[in-house]
Coordinates of C-alpha atoms and ligand atoms in Angstrom, one line a residue:
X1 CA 0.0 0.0 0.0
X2 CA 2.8 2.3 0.7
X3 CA 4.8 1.5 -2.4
X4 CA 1.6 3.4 -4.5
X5 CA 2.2 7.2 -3.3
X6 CA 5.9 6.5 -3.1
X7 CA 5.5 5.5 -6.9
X8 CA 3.1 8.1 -7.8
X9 CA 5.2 10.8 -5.8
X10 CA 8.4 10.1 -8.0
X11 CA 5.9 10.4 -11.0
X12 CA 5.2 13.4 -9.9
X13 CA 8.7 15.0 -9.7
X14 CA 9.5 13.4 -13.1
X15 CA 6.3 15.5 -14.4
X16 CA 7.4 18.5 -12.7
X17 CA 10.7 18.0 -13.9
X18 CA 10.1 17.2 -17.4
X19 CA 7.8 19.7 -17.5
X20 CA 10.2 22.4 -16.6
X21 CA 12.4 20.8 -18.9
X22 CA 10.4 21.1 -21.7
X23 CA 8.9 24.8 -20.6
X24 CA 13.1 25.9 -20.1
X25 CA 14.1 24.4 -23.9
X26 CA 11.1 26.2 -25.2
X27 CA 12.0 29.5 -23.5
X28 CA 15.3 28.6 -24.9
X29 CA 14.4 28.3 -28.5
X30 CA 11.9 31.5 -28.1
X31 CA 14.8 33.6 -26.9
X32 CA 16.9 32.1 -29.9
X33 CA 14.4 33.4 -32.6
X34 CA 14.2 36.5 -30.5
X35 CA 17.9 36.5 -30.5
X36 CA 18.3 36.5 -33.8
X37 CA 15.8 38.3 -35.2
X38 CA 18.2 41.7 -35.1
X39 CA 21.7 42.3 -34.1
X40 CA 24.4 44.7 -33.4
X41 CA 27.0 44.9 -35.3
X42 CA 29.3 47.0 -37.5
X43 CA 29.9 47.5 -40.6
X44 CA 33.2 48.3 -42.9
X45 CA 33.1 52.0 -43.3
X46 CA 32.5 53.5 -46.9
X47 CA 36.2 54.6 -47.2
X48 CA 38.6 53.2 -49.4
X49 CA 40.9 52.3 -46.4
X50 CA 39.7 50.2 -44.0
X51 CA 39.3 50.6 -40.6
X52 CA 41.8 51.0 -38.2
X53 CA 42.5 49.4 -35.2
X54 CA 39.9 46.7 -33.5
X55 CA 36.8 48.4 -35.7
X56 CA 35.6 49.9 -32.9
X57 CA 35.4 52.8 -34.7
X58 CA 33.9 51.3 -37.5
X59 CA 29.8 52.4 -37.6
X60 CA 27.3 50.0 -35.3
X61 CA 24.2 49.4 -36.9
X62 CA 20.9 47.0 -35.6
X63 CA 20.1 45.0 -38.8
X64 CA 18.3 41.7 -38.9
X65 CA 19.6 38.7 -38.4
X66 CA 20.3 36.7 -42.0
X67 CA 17.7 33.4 -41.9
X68 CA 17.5 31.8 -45.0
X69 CA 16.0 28.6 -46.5
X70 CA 18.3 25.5 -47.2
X71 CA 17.7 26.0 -51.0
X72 CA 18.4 29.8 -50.6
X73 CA 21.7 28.8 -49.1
X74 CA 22.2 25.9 -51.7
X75 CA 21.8 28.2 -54.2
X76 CA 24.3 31.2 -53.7
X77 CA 27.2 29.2 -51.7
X78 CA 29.5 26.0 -53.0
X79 CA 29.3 22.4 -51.8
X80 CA 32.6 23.2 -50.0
X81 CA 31.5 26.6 -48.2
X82 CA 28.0 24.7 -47.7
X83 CA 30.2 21.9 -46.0
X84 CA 32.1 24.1 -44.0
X85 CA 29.7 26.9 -43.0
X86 CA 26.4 24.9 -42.9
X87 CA 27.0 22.0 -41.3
X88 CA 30.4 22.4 -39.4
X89 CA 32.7 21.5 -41.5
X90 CA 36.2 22.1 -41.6
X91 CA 38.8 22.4 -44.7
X92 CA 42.0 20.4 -44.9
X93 CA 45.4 22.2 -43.7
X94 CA 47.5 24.7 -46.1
X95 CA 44.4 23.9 -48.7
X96 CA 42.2 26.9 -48.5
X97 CA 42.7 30.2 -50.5
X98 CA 43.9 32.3 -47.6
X99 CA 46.2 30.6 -45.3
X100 CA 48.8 32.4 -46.8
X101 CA 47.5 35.2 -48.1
X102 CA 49.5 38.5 -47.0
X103 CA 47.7 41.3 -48.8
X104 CA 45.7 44.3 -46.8
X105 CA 42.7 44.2 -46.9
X106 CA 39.5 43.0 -45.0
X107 CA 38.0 39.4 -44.9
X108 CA 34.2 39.5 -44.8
X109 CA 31.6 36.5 -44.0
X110 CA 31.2 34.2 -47.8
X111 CA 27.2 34.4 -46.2
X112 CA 25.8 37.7 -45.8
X113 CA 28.6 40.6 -46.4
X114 CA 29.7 40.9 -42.2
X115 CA 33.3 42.0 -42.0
X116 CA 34.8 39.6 -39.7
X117 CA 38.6 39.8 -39.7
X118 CA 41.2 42.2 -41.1
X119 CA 44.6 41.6 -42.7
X120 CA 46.2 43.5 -40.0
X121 CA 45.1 41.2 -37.4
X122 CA 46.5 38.2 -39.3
X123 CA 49.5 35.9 -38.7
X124 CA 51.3 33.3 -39.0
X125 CA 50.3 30.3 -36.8
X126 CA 52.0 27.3 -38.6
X127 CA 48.6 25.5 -38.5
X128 CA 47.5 25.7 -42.0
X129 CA 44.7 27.8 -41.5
X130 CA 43.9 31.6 -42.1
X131 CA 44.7 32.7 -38.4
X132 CA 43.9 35.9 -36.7
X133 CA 44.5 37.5 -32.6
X134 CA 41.3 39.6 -32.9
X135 CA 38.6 39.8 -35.1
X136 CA 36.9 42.6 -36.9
X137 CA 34.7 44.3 -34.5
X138 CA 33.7 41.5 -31.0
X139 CA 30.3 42.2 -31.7
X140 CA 30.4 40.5 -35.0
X141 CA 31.1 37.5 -33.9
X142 CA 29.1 34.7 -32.1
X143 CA 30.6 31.8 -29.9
X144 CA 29.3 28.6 -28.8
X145 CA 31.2 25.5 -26.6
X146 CA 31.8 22.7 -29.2
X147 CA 32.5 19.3 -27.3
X148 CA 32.7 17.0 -30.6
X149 CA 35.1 15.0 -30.9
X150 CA 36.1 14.8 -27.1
X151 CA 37.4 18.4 -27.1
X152 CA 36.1 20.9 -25.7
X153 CA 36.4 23.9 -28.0
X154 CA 34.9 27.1 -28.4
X155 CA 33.3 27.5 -32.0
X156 CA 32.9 30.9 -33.8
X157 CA 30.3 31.9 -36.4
X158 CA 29.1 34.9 -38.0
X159 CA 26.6 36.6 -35.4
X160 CA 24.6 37.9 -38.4
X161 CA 23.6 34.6 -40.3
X162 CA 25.4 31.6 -38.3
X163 CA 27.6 30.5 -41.0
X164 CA 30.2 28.7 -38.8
X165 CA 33.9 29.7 -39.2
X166 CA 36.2 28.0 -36.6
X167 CA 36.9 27.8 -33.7
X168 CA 38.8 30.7 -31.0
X169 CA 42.0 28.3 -28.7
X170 CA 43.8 30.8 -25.8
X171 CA 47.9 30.2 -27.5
X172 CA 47.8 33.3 -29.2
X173 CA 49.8 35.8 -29.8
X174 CA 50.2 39.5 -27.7
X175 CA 48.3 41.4 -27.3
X176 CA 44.7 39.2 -26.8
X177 CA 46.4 35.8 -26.9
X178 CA 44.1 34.5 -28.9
X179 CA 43.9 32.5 -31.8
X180 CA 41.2 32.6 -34.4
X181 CA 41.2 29.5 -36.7
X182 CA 39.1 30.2 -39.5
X183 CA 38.5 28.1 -42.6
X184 CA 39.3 30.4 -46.5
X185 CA 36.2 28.4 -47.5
X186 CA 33.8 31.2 -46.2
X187 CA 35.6 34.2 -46.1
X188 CA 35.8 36.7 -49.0
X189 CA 38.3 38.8 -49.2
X190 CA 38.2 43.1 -50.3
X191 CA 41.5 44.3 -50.5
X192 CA 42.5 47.8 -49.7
X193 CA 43.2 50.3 -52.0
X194 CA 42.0 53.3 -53.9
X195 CA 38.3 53.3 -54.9
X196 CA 37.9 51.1 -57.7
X197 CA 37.1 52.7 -61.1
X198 CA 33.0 50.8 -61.1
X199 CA 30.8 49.9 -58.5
X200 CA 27.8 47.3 -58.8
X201 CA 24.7 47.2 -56.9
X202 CA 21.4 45.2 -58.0
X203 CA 18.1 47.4 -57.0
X204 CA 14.7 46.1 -57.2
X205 CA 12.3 48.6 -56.7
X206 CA 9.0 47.0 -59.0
X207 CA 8.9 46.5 -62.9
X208 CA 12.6 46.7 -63.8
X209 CA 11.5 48.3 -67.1
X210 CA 10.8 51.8 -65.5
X211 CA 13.5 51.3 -63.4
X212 CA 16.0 50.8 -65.6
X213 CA 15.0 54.0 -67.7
X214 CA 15.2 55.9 -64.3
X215 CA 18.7 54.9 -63.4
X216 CA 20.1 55.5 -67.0
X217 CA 19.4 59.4 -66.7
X218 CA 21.7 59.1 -63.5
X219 CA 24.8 60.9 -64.1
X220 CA 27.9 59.1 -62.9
X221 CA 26.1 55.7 -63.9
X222 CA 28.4 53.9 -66.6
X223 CA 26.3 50.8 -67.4
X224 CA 22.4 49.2 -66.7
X225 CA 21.2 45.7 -67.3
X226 CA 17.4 44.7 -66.0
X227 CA 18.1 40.9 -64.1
X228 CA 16.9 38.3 -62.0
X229 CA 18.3 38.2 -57.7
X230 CA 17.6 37.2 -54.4
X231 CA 15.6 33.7 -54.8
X232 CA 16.6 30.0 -54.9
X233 CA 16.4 28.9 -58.4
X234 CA 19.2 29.2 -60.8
X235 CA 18.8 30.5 -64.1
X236 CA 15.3 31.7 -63.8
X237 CA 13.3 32.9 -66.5
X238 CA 11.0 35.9 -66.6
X239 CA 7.9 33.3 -66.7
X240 CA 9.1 31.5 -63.5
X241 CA 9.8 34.7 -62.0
X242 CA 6.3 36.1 -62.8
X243 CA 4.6 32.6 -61.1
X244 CA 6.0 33.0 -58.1
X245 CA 7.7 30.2 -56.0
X246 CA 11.0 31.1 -57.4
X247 CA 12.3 33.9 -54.7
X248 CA 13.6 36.1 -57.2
X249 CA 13.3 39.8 -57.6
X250 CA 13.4 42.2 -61.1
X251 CA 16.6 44.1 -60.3
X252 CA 18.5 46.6 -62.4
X253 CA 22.5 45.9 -62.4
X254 CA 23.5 49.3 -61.8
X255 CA 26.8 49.6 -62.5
X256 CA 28.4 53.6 -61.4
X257 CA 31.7 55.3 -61.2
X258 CA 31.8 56.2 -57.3
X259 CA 34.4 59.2 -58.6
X260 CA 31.3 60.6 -59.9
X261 CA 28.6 59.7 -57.7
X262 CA 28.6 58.1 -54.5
X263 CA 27.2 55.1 -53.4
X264 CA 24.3 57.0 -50.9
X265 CA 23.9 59.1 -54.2
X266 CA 22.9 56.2 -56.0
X267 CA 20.7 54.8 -53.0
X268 CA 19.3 58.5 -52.2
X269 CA 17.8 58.8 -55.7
X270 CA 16.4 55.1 -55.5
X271 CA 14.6 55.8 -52.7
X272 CA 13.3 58.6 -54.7
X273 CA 12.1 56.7 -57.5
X274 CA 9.8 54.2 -55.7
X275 CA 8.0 53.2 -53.0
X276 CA 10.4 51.2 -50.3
X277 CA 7.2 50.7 -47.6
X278 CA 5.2 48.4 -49.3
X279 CA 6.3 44.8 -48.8
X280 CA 6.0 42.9 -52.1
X281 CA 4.7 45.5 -54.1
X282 CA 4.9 48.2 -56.5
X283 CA 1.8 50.6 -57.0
X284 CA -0.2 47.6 -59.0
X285 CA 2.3 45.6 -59.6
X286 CA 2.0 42.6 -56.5
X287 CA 4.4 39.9 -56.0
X288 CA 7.7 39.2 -54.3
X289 CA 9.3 39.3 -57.0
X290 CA 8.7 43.6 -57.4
X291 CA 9.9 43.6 -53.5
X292 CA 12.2 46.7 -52.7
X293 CA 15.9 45.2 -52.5
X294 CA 19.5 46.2 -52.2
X295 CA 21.8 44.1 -52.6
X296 CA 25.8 44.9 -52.2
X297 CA 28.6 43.8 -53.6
X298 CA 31.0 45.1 -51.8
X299 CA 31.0 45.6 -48.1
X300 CA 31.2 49.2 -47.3
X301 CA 27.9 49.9 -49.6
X302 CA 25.7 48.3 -46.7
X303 CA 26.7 51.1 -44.3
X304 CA 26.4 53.5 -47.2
X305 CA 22.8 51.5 -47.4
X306 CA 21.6 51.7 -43.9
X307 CA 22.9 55.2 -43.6
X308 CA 20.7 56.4 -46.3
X309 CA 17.4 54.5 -44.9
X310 CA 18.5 55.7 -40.8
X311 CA 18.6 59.3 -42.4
X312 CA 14.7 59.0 -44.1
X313 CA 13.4 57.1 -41.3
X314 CA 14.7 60.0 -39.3
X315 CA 13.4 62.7 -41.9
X316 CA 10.2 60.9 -41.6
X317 CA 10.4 61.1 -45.5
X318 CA 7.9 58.4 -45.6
X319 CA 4.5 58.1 -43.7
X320 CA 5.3 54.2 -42.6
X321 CA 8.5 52.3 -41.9
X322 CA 10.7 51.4 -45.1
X323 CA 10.9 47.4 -45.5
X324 CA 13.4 47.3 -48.0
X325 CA 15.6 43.9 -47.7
X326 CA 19.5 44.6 -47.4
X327 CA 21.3 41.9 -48.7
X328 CA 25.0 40.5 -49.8
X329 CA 24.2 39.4 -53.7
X330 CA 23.9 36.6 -54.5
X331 CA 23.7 34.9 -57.7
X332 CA 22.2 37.4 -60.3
X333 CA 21.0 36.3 -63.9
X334 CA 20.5 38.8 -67.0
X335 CA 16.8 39.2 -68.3
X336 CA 15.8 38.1 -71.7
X337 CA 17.0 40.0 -74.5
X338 CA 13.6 42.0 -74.8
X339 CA 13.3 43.0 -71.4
X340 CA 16.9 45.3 -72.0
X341 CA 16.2 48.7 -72.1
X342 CA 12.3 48.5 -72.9
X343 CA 11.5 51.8 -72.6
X344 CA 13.7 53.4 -74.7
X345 CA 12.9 51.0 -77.2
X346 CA 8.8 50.7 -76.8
X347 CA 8.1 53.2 -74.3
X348 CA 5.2 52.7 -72.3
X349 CA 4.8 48.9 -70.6
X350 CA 5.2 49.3 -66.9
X351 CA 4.6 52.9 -65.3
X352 CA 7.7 54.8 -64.8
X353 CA 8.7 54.9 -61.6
X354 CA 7.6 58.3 -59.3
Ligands
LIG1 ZN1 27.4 36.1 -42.1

């Protein structure tokens, strides 16, 4: 008789305790998403020189946190960098692109655009891997404990979109005494230098016809090409585009001289020329695929990006928040042959942009 509540007593604390169990992981994975819904961080500075010192005096910015699908990733990195970045990979010794590389310049994440480590941080470790005492900017950078393979080691990964990059050991050199060993596989590299002579954005911003037309009365803007970014399928055509399912956006290439015009001139007048608060859509033009995008090619045009948008948010230039996505390129295809320049040519099609 007694042996009942005793039993029903230690079902009870295994409840209680599996409940709070369950309750903690779930608060767990809720503060996660929270977590990673926006971050600080900073960004290169648009200058041609990169920042000095730790980047501390590099800009900080809150942006989102980077979350895409496994066929978004699939689509814009390699087997190797998905290997390495995804799913915790790590790349043989003296193998990858920059274990030896010596040239200045700043190493940003192969995922979404983050500077992460700069040349003058780098040296020699003997391992075979890129190795570096401090990174970019701390904030940029995420840690977790790693106890595969019966080590205990601390992993680091891009804060902004969890592409995994190494691991952080306490042998290195003054003055931190750490040492960051990061895989080549998903870093890029910018090297330092004078401006270059063109710069490359791809703008959505609805019906790439009008858009086009707009950014080719731009002075200081050298070439145009209307394109296909941002989604999960490769080589899209316009029909796929138009049906939806395919991610992609209508972009203009806009390729500029920044001697002539500056990046934030370039982004000022495309906030100027359409609508950037209305999420997948254009005046009557609905879809994802006329969503209001940026996407960078080099690192420095995102705080040249996010400057422009802090500065008309602050303006209150628009009467409701700006949802433009911000983006590292990825993968960009050209448009059919008819879809160049169509408004010089025809005229009329899509409305011109405001
Ligand atoms: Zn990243």
């Amino acid at each position: 008789m007694k042996r009942v509540p005793q039993i029903l007593t230690s079902l009870g604390i295994l409840l209680l305790v599996g409940g709070w169990w369950v309750g903690y992981r779930g608060d767990m994975a809720m503060a996660k998403k929270i977590e990673r819904k926006s971050v600080e961080v900073r960004l290169l500075d648009e200058s041609p020189n990169p920042n000095a010192g730790s980047g501390k005096n590099a800009p900080g910015f809150v942006v989102p946190a980077v979350e895409r699908s496994d066929k978004e990733w699939a689509n814009r990195l390699t087997m190797e960098q998905l290997r390495i970045g995804r799913a915790h990979g790590t790349e043989r010794a003296f193998c990858g692109v920059f274990h030896d590389t010596k040239k200045n310049g700043v190493y940003f994440c192969a995922g979404c655009g983050l500077p992460l480590f700069k040349s003058d941080h780098k040296f020699d470790s003997g391992t075979g891997w890129p190795s570096f005492f401090q990174p970019f900017a701390e904030e940029n950078i995420g840690e977790t404990t790693d106890n595969s393979y019966g080590m205990s080691r601390t992993e680091v990964h891009c804060v902004r979109c969890g592409t995994h990059l190494g691991h952080v050991f306490p042998d290195g050199p003054k003055p931190s005494g750490l040492r960051y060993c990061i895989n080549s596989a998903v870093l890029n590299f910018q090297e330092s230098g004078p401006e270059p002579k063109t710069a490359t954005l791809l703008l959505g911003a609805g019906c790439f016809w009008g858009v086009q037309a707009a950014f080719d009365e731009l002075p200081g803007v050298t070439k145009t090409e209307v394109g296909y970014a941002g989604g999960w399928t490769k080589n899209p055509t316009y029909k796929e585009v138009c049906g939806d399912g395919t991610g992609h956006a209508e972009v203009v290439k806009v390729e500029y001289d920044p001697s002539k015009v500056s990046t934030e001139k370039v982004l000022e007048y495309f906030f100027k020329i359409h609508d950037p608060t209305t999420l997948n859509r254009q005046g009557p033009d609905v879809g994802d695929q006329y969503r209001s995008a940026i996407y960078f090619t080099r690192p420095e045009q995102e705080s040249g990006a996010r400057r422009v948008m802090g500065r008309l948010t602050e303006a209150k230039k628009f009467p409701r928040p700006i949802v433009t996505q911000v983006d590292l390129a990825g993968p960009y295809t050209p448009a059919e042959d008819y879809h160049q320049k169509y408004h010089a040519k025809h005229g009329g099609g899509c409305a011109l942009p405001r």
